[in-house]
Amino acid sequence: MAGVSALPAKILLSKRVQEMVLNDEEPQKPYISRHDGTIEVIPSPPSDLIPIIDLSLLSSSEPCSAQELQRLRSALCSWGCFQATGHGIPKSFLDKIRQVARDFFEQPMEEKKRHAKGVEEFEGYGADPVPAEGQSLDWSDRLFLNVYPEDRRKHEFWPENPKSFREVLEEYTSRMQIFTELVSKAMAKSLNLEADCFLNQFGEQATLKARFNYYSRCQRPDLVLGLRSHADGSGYTIILQDDVEGLQVFNDEQWFTVPAISDALLVLMGDQMEVWLMLLYYMILTV
């Protein structure tokens, strides 16, 4: 950009996007993902097409259970994601995890930097490592933590403030273990597979990682992306949104905005699960 000297990505990643916003800085070249500075206006497809699955119906003996299983199967095959409701996690607790995350990012920069990561490291507070050549940087800050198994936790990266952060995250981790077991069995059942087939693939010590993203306001939203388009390498990712919509999923050559439903968890298939599903489908066809 005119009048702005571009700094190398490694130097920019040593700074926080929040700092740049507070200093009234415009995004530098490594953050630019749309070079013409314009946003092409494309009519948005209906967001209510993204499947919503009520997990509480799947354990019922009523006909609606079979219908919901069929809807889950269709969601996995057609979308590779779904919004899960009826999961048994109170909305009040989901609000609590949202709040401690918000409180962490709203602290003074000095407090957050007590848990900072190096530019080349992944775990901790900061930004993702330097991307591949030709990729832009994300206009966001994040806190990334290993949460399970417990012996993989690096507590130097776990915030001590807000005071309730660690306690709430530990409870969230326990609830996610229950949730992932419920979802894994439901997906297997919907595909007419053994109930534990996905759980066996993950193993008893399946890793769980928590990532909290913070997207700062930008003077030039026409130039940057909070998070680049990507695929997750996990089995599947569970996303808890706040009340600001912006998350999108790609399906059938279109981007769809995921509605922000306060008590829903978005379950998004990762690369591992897609490979397993393809292999299982191939095995079924060849038997």
mmCIF file of C-alpha atoms in Angstrom:
data_model
loop_
_atom_site.group_PDB
_atom_site.id
_atom_site.type_symbol
_atom_site.label_atom_id
_atom_site.label_comp_id
_atom_site.label_asym_id
_atom_site.label_seq_id
_atom_site.Cartn_x
_atom_site.Cartn_y
_atom_site.Cartn_z
ATOM 1 C CA MET A 1 0.000 0.000 0.000
ATOM 2 C CA ALA A 2 1.228 3.521 -0.789
ATOM 3 C CA GLY A 3 3.181 5.168 2.002
ATOM 4 C CA VAL A 4 3.478 1.963 4.045
ATOM 5 C CA SER A 5 6.716 -0.007 4.118
ATOM 6 C CA ALA A 6 6.032 -3.746 4.166
ATOM 7 C CA LEU A 7 7.545 -5.689 7.049
ATOM 8 C CA PRO A 8 8.432 -9.406 6.776
ATOM 9 C CA ALA A 9 5.747 -11.829 7.966
ATOM 10 C CA LYS A 10 7.921 -13.046 10.866
ATOM 11 C CA ILE A 11 8.230 -9.522 12.248
ATOM 12 C CA LEU A 12 4.500 -8.859 11.861
ATOM 13 C CA LEU A 13 3.677 -12.139 13.612
ATOM 14 C CA SER A 14 5.668 -10.980 16.634
ATOM 15 C CA LYS A 15 3.041 -8.229 17.010
ATOM 16 C CA ARG A 16 -0.613 -8.730 17.821
ATOM 17 C CA VAL A 17 -3.402 -7.626 15.519
ATOM 18 C CA GLN A 18 -5.052 -6.033 18.570
ATOM 19 C CA GLU A 19 -1.912 -3.905 19.025
ATOM 20 C CA MET A 20 -2.046 -2.740 15.427
ATOM 21 C CA VAL A 21 -5.700 -1.790 15.806
ATOM 22 C CA LEU A 22 -5.020 0.122 19.029
ATOM 23 C CA ASN A 23 -2.189 1.958 17.250
ATOM 24 C CA ASP A 24 -4.547 2.823 14.395
ATOM 25 C CA GLU A 25 -2.385 0.946 11.882
ATOM 26 C CA GLU A 26 -3.656 -0.170 8.495
ATOM 27 C CA PRO A 27 -2.965 -3.771 7.436
ATOM 28 C CA GLN A 28 0.430 -4.267 5.818
ATOM 29 C CA LYS A 29 1.070 -6.279 2.674
ATOM 30 C CA PRO A 30 1.363 -9.783 4.251
ATOM 31 C CA TYR A 31 -2.192 -9.383 5.591
ATOM 32 C CA ILE A 32 -3.662 -8.395 2.223
ATOM 33 C CA SER A 33 -5.789 -11.205 0.832
ATOM 34 C CA ARG A 34 -7.876 -9.174 -1.647
ATOM 35 C CA HIS A 35 -5.500 -7.113 -3.722
ATOM 36 C CA ASP A 36 -7.965 -4.981 -5.641
ATOM 37 C CA GLY A 37 -9.451 -3.582 -2.443
ATOM 38 C CA THR A 38 -12.985 -4.427 -3.485
ATOM 39 C CA ILE A 39 -15.538 -6.928 -2.319
ATOM 40 C CA GLU A 40 -17.496 -8.662 -5.040
ATOM 41 C CA VAL A 41 -21.149 -8.597 -4.086
ATOM 42 C CA ILE A 42 -22.603 -12.042 -4.626
ATOM 43 C CA PRO A 43 -26.122 -12.954 -3.503
ATOM 44 C CA SER A 44 -25.790 -15.109 -0.387
ATOM 45 C CA PRO A 45 -27.380 -18.557 -0.562
ATOM 46 C CA PRO A 46 -29.888 -19.316 2.208
ATOM 47 C CA SER A 47 -27.995 -20.060 5.439
ATOM 48 C CA ASP A 48 -30.865 -22.164 6.787
ATOM 49 C CA LEU A 49 -29.815 -24.937 4.387
ATOM 50 C CA ILE A 50 -27.052 -25.983 6.804
ATOM 51 C CA PRO A 51 -28.433 -29.043 8.637
ATOM 52 C CA ILE A 52 -29.491 -28.819 12.288
ATOM 53 C CA ILE A 53 -29.508 -32.154 14.115
ATOM 54 C CA ASP A 54 -31.253 -32.613 17.471
ATOM 55 C CA LEU A 55 -29.050 -35.175 19.231
ATOM 56 C CA SER A 56 -31.646 -35.716 21.962
ATOM 57 C CA LEU A 57 -33.929 -37.405 19.410
ATOM 58 C CA LEU A 58 -31.356 -40.045 18.460
ATOM 59 C CA SER A 59 -31.721 -42.060 21.680
ATOM 60 C CA SER A 60 -35.502 -42.171 21.403
ATOM 61 C CA SER A 61 -37.494 -45.225 20.335
ATOM 62 C CA GLU A 62 -39.986 -43.002 18.543
ATOM 63 C CA PRO A 63 -40.165 -42.824 14.713
ATOM 64 C CA CYS A 64 -38.596 -39.365 14.897
ATOM 65 C CA SER A 65 -35.328 -41.033 15.969
ATOM 66 C CA ALA A 66 -35.006 -42.900 12.673
ATOM 67 C CA GLN A 67 -35.882 -39.720 10.780
ATOM 68 C CA GLU A 68 -33.219 -37.726 12.637
ATOM 69 C CA LEU A 69 -30.628 -40.453 11.972
ATOM 70 C CA GLN A 70 -31.459 -40.240 8.273
ATOM 71 C CA ARG A 71 -31.069 -36.456 8.408
ATOM 72 C CA LEU A 72 -27.688 -36.915 10.098
ATOM 73 C CA ARG A 73 -26.597 -39.355 7.400
ATOM 74 C CA SER A 74 -27.673 -36.893 4.714
ATOM 75 C CA ALA A 75 -25.792 -34.069 6.483
ATOM 76 C CA LEU A 76 -22.571 -36.117 6.593
ATOM 77 C CA CYS A 77 -22.824 -37.166 2.959
ATOM 78 C CA SER A 78 -24.011 -33.863 1.483
ATOM 79 C CA TRP A 79 -22.442 -31.240 3.739
ATOM 80 C CA GLY A 80 -19.749 -32.760 5.922
ATOM 81 C CA CYS A 81 -21.036 -30.654 8.802
ATOM 82 C CA PHE A 82 -24.099 -29.983 10.929
ATOM 83 C CA GLN A 83 -25.290 -27.796 13.794
ATOM 84 C CA ALA A 84 -25.837 -29.963 16.878
ATOM 85 C CA THR A 85 -28.590 -29.083 19.342
ATOM 86 C CA GLY A 86 -30.083 -31.171 22.137
ATOM 87 C CA HIS A 87 -26.567 -32.110 23.298
ATOM 88 C CA GLY A 88 -27.227 -31.703 27.009
ATOM 89 C CA ILE A 89 -24.802 -28.812 27.590
ATOM 90 C CA PRO A 90 -26.705 -25.910 29.190
ATOM 91 C CA LYS A 91 -26.697 -22.637 27.274
ATOM 92 C CA SER A 92 -25.654 -20.932 30.518
ATOM 93 C CA PHE A 93 -22.403 -22.904 30.469
ATOM 94 C CA LEU A 94 -21.780 -22.181 26.779
ATOM 95 C CA ASP A 95 -22.219 -18.510 27.618
ATOM 96 C CA LYS A 96 -19.677 -18.941 30.420
ATOM 97 C CA ILE A 97 -16.951 -20.301 28.096
ATOM 98 C CA ARG A 98 -17.689 -17.474 25.645
ATOM 99 C CA GLN A 99 -17.369 -14.933 28.460
ATOM 100 C CA VAL A 100 -14.032 -16.134 29.875
ATOM 101 C CA ALA A 101 -12.597 -16.133 26.336
ATOM 102 C CA ARG A 102 -13.851 -12.586 25.782
ATOM 103 C CA ASP A 103 -12.486 -11.505 29.166
ATOM 104 C CA PHE A 104 -9.061 -12.934 28.336
ATOM 105 C CA PHE A 105 -8.731 -11.034 25.062
ATOM 106 C CA GLU A 106 -10.000 -7.787 26.604
ATOM 107 C CA GLN A 107 -7.180 -7.747 29.183
ATOM 108 C CA PRO A 108 -4.164 -5.439 28.822
ATOM 109 C CA MET A 109 -1.633 -6.659 26.262
ATOM 110 C CA GLU A 110 1.028 -7.166 28.954
ATOM 111 C CA GLU A 111 -1.170 -9.708 30.759
ATOM 112 C CA LYS A 112 -1.936 -11.675 27.589
ATOM 113 C CA LYS A 113 1.719 -11.717 26.559
ATOM 114 C CA ARG A 114 2.576 -13.651 29.718
ATOM 115 C CA HIS A 115 1.266 -16.643 27.774
ATOM 116 C CA ALA A 116 2.764 -15.701 24.408
ATOM 117 C CA LYS A 117 4.195 -18.235 21.975
ATOM 118 C CA GLY A 118 7.195 -17.877 19.682
ATOM 119 C CA VAL A 119 6.683 -17.014 16.010
ATOM 120 C CA GLU A 120 7.492 -20.588 14.940
ATOM 121 C CA GLU A 121 5.561 -22.284 17.763
ATOM 122 C CA PHE A 122 1.916 -23.270 17.689
ATOM 123 C CA GLU A 123 0.707 -23.557 21.276
ATOM 124 C CA GLY A 124 0.057 -20.422 23.307
ATOM 125 C CA TYR A 125 -1.171 -16.878 22.695
ATOM 126 C CA GLY A 126 -0.328 -15.212 19.410
ATOM 127 C CA ALA A 127 -0.839 -16.053 15.747
ATOM 128 C CA ASP A 128 -0.388 -19.161 13.632
ATOM 129 C CA PRO A 129 3.178 -19.806 12.396
ATOM 130 C CA VAL A 130 4.332 -18.256 9.124
ATOM 131 C CA PRO A 131 2.075 -19.635 6.355
ATOM 132 C CA ALA A 132 3.207 -21.173 3.098
ATOM 133 C CA GLU A 133 4.594 -18.816 0.478
ATOM 134 C CA GLY A 134 1.872 -16.915 -1.286
ATOM 135 C CA GLN A 135 -0.635 -17.156 1.587
ATOM 136 C CA SER A 136 -1.759 -14.076 3.492
ATOM 137 C CA LEU A 137 -1.697 -13.667 7.264
ATOM 138 C CA ASP A 138 -4.929 -13.894 9.269
ATOM 139 C CA TRP A 139 -6.313 -10.663 10.698
ATOM 140 C CA SER A 140 -6.864 -12.253 14.109
ATOM 141 C CA ASP A 141 -5.229 -13.295 17.366
ATOM 142 C CA ARG A 142 -5.744 -16.637 19.038
ATOM 143 C CA LEU A 143 -5.025 -18.732 22.109
ATOM 144 C CA PHE A 144 -4.257 -22.376 21.301
ATOM 145 C CA LEU A 145 -4.026 -25.005 24.061
ATOM 146 C CA ASN A 146 -3.637 -28.771 24.339
ATOM 147 C CA VAL A 147 -6.324 -29.828 26.809
ATOM 148 C CA TYR A 148 -6.358 -33.657 26.670
ATOM 149 C CA PRO A 149 -4.643 -35.958 27.567
ATOM 150 C CA GLU A 150 -3.791 -33.971 30.674
ATOM 151 C CA ASP A 151 -0.086 -34.840 30.517
ATOM 152 C CA ARG A 152 0.133 -32.885 27.236
ATOM 153 C CA ARG A 153 -1.018 -29.667 28.858
ATOM 154 C CA LYS A 154 1.525 -26.853 29.083
ATOM 155 C CA HIS A 155 0.190 -24.842 31.971
ATOM 156 C CA GLU A 156 2.508 -21.917 31.295
ATOM 157 C CA PHE A 157 0.182 -21.126 28.381
ATOM 158 C CA TRP A 158 -3.021 -21.509 30.424
ATOM 159 C CA PRO A 159 -4.193 -18.041 31.513
ATOM 160 C CA GLU A 160 -4.359 -17.336 35.224
ATOM 161 C CA ASN A 161 -6.620 -14.377 34.479
ATOM 162 C CA PRO A 162 -9.540 -14.217 34.325
ATOM 163 C CA LYS A 163 -9.525 -16.219 37.554
ATOM 164 C CA SER A 164 -12.163 -18.694 36.395
ATOM 165 C CA PHE A 165 -10.523 -19.409 33.009
ATOM 166 C CA ARG A 166 -8.769 -22.673 33.937
ATOM 167 C CA GLU A 167 -11.723 -24.074 35.869
ATOM 168 C CA VAL A 168 -14.169 -23.284 33.074
ATOM 169 C CA LEU A 169 -11.860 -24.719 30.392
ATOM 170 C CA GLU A 170 -11.380 -27.936 32.375
ATOM 171 C CA GLU A 171 -15.151 -28.347 32.645
ATOM 172 C CA TYR A 172 -15.550 -27.551 28.954
ATOM 173 C CA THR A 173 -12.949 -30.214 28.124
ATOM 174 C CA SER A 174 -14.855 -32.815 30.169
ATOM 175 C CA ARG A 175 -18.111 -31.879 28.471
ATOM 176 C CA MET A 176 -16.467 -32.072 25.038
ATOM 177 C CA GLN A 177 -15.251 -35.606 25.779
ATOM 178 C CA ILE A 178 -18.838 -36.639 26.478
ATOM 179 C CA PHE A 179 -20.063 -34.716 23.440
ATOM 180 C CA THR A 180 -17.514 -36.270 21.053
ATOM 181 C CA GLU A 181 -18.438 -39.763 22.245
ATOM 182 C CA LEU A 182 -22.132 -39.005 21.693
ATOM 183 C CA VAL A 183 -21.508 -37.557 18.227
ATOM 184 C CA SER A 184 -19.108 -40.324 17.156
ATOM 185 C CA LYS A 185 -21.623 -43.032 18.065
ATOM 186 C CA ALA A 186 -24.487 -41.145 16.429
ATOM 187 C CA MET A 187 -22.553 -40.726 13.181
ATOM 188 C CA ALA A 188 -21.623 -44.408 13.162
ATOM 189 C CA LYS A 189 -25.236 -45.433 13.793
ATOM 190 C CA SER A 190 -26.498 -43.177 11.016
ATOM 191 C CA LEU A 191 -24.103 -44.907 8.593
ATOM 192 C CA ASN A 192 -25.088 -48.424 9.781
ATOM 193 C CA LEU A 193 -21.645 -49.006 11.315
ATOM 194 C CA GLU A 194 -20.572 -50.438 14.662
ATOM 195 C CA ALA A 195 -21.275 -47.844 17.355
ATOM 196 C CA ASP A 196 -17.646 -47.613 18.498
ATOM 197 C CA CYS A 197 -15.971 -47.730 15.089
ATOM 198 C CA PHE A 198 -14.956 -44.055 15.052
ATOM 199 C CA LEU A 199 -14.077 -44.038 18.751
ATOM 200 C CA ASN A 200 -11.783 -47.008 18.148
ATOM 201 C CA GLN A 201 -10.096 -45.110 15.330
ATOM 202 C CA PHE A 202 -9.475 -42.131 17.609
ATOM 203 C CA GLY A 203 -8.228 -44.328 20.483
ATOM 204 C CA GLU A 204 -8.689 -43.975 24.239
ATOM 205 C CA GLN A 205 -6.176 -41.118 24.442
ATOM 206 C CA ALA A 206 -7.566 -39.109 21.531
ATOM 207 C CA THR A 207 -6.171 -35.590 21.692
ATOM 208 C CA LEU A 208 -8.390 -32.589 22.273
ATOM 209 C CA LYS A 209 -7.172 -29.078 21.507
ATOM 210 C CA ALA A 210 -8.884 -25.788 22.290
ATOM 211 C CA ARG A 211 -8.545 -22.713 20.110
ATOM 212 C CA PHE A 212 -9.979 -19.304 20.985
ATOM 213 C CA ASN A 213 -10.056 -16.796 18.107
ATOM 214 C CA TYR A 214 -10.363 -13.022 18.453
ATOM 215 C CA TYR A 215 -11.164 -10.953 15.362
ATOM 216 C CA SER A 216 -10.332 -7.265 15.758
ATOM 217 C CA ARG A 217 -12.059 -4.552 13.767
ATOM 218 C CA CYS A 218 -10.072 -3.472 10.721
ATOM 219 C CA GLN A 219 -9.944 -0.097 8.964
ATOM 220 C CA ARG A 220 -9.862 -1.948 5.637
ATOM 221 C CA PRO A 221 -12.130 -5.009 5.896
ATOM 222 C CA ASP A 222 -12.147 -5.079 2.098
ATOM 223 C CA LEU A 223 -8.489 -6.164 2.130
ATOM 224 C CA VAL A 224 -8.187 -8.797 4.879
ATOM 225 C CA LEU A 225 -9.660 -12.057 6.143
ATOM 226 C CA GLY A 226 -10.018 -12.951 9.812
ATOM 227 C CA LEU A 227 -9.196 -16.554 8.944
ATOM 228 C CA ARG A 228 -8.141 -17.896 5.554
ATOM 229 C CA SER A 229 -10.124 -20.633 3.835
ATOM 230 C CA HIS A 230 -8.745 -23.984 4.996
ATOM 231 C CA ALA A 231 -9.508 -27.605 5.805
ATOM 232 C CA ASP A 232 -8.887 -29.035 9.280
ATOM 233 C CA GLY A 233 -6.605 -32.051 9.592
ATOM 234 C CA SER A 234 -8.528 -33.398 12.593
ATOM 235 C CA GLY A 235 -11.152 -36.124 12.851
ATOM 236 C CA TYR A 236 -13.705 -33.394 13.263
ATOM 237 C CA THR A 237 -13.827 -29.896 14.703
ATOM 238 C CA ILE A 238 -16.414 -28.602 17.158
ATOM 239 C CA ILE A 239 -17.043 -24.871 16.859
ATOM 240 C CA LEU A 240 -18.836 -22.690 19.400
ATOM 241 C CA GLN A 241 -19.748 -19.386 17.772
ATOM 242 C CA ASP A 242 -20.486 -16.091 19.460
ATOM 243 C CA ASP A 243 -23.379 -13.893 18.334
ATOM 244 C CA VAL A 244 -21.497 -12.318 15.403
ATOM 245 C CA GLU A 245 -21.993 -14.226 12.176
ATOM 246 C CA GLY A 246 -19.093 -14.570 9.754
ATOM 247 C CA LEU A 247 -18.093 -18.234 9.800
ATOM 248 C CA GLN A 248 -18.612 -19.850 6.400
ATOM 249 C CA VAL A 249 -18.467 -23.379 5.011
ATOM 250 C CA PHE A 250 -17.860 -24.337 1.384
ATOM 251 C CA ASN A 251 -20.290 -26.693 -0.297
ATOM 252 C CA ASP A 252 -21.288 -27.309 -3.890
ATOM 253 C CA GLU A 253 -19.005 -24.532 -5.176
ATOM 254 C CA GLN A 254 -20.580 -21.926 -2.860
ATOM 255 C CA TRP A 255 -19.769 -20.330 0.498
ATOM 256 C CA PHE A 256 -22.551 -20.540 3.095
ATOM 257 C CA THR A 257 -22.666 -18.414 6.241
ATOM 258 C CA VAL A 258 -23.259 -20.547 9.326
ATOM 259 C CA PRO A 259 -26.128 -19.077 11.386
ATOM 260 C CA ALA A 260 -25.171 -18.114 14.950
ATOM 261 C CA ILE A 261 -27.391 -20.308 17.140
ATOM 262 C CA SER A 262 -26.612 -19.631 20.788
ATOM 263 C CA ASP A 263 -27.097 -23.191 22.065
ATOM 264 C CA ALA A 264 -25.729 -25.040 19.000
ATOM 265 C CA LEU A 265 -22.302 -26.547 18.342
ATOM 266 C CA LEU A 266 -21.113 -26.787 14.740
ATOM 267 C CA VAL A 267 -19.608 -30.217 13.992
ATOM 268 C CA LEU A 268 -17.302 -30.004 10.976
ATOM 269 C CA MET A 269 -15.687 -33.064 9.415
ATOM 270 C CA GLY A 270 -11.905 -32.896 9.170
ATOM 271 C CA ASP A 271 -9.558 -34.560 6.690
ATOM 272 C CA GLN A 272 -9.171 -37.713 8.814
ATOM 273 C CA MET A 273 -12.910 -38.318 8.985
ATOM 274 C CA GLU A 274 -13.359 -37.677 5.274
ATOM 275 C CA VAL A 275 -10.703 -40.295 4.494
ATOM 276 C CA TRP A 276 -12.309 -42.821 6.856
ATOM 277 C CA LEU A 277 -15.743 -42.216 5.349
ATOM 278 C CA MET A 278 -14.401 -42.679 1.820
ATOM 279 C CA LEU A 279 -12.633 -45.910 2.811
ATOM 280 C CA LEU A 280 -15.749 -47.244 4.536
ATOM 281 C CA TYR A 281 -17.867 -46.332 1.524
ATOM 282 C CA TYR A 282 -15.391 -48.108 -0.772
ATOM 283 C CA MET A 283 -15.416 -51.203 1.447
ATOM 284 C CA ILE A 284 -19.207 -51.300 1.408
ATOM 285 C CA LEU A 285 -19.260 -51.046 -2.390
ATOM 286 C CA THR A 286 -16.719 -53.854 -2.839
ATOM 287 C CA VAL A 287 -18.119 -56.345 -0.309
#
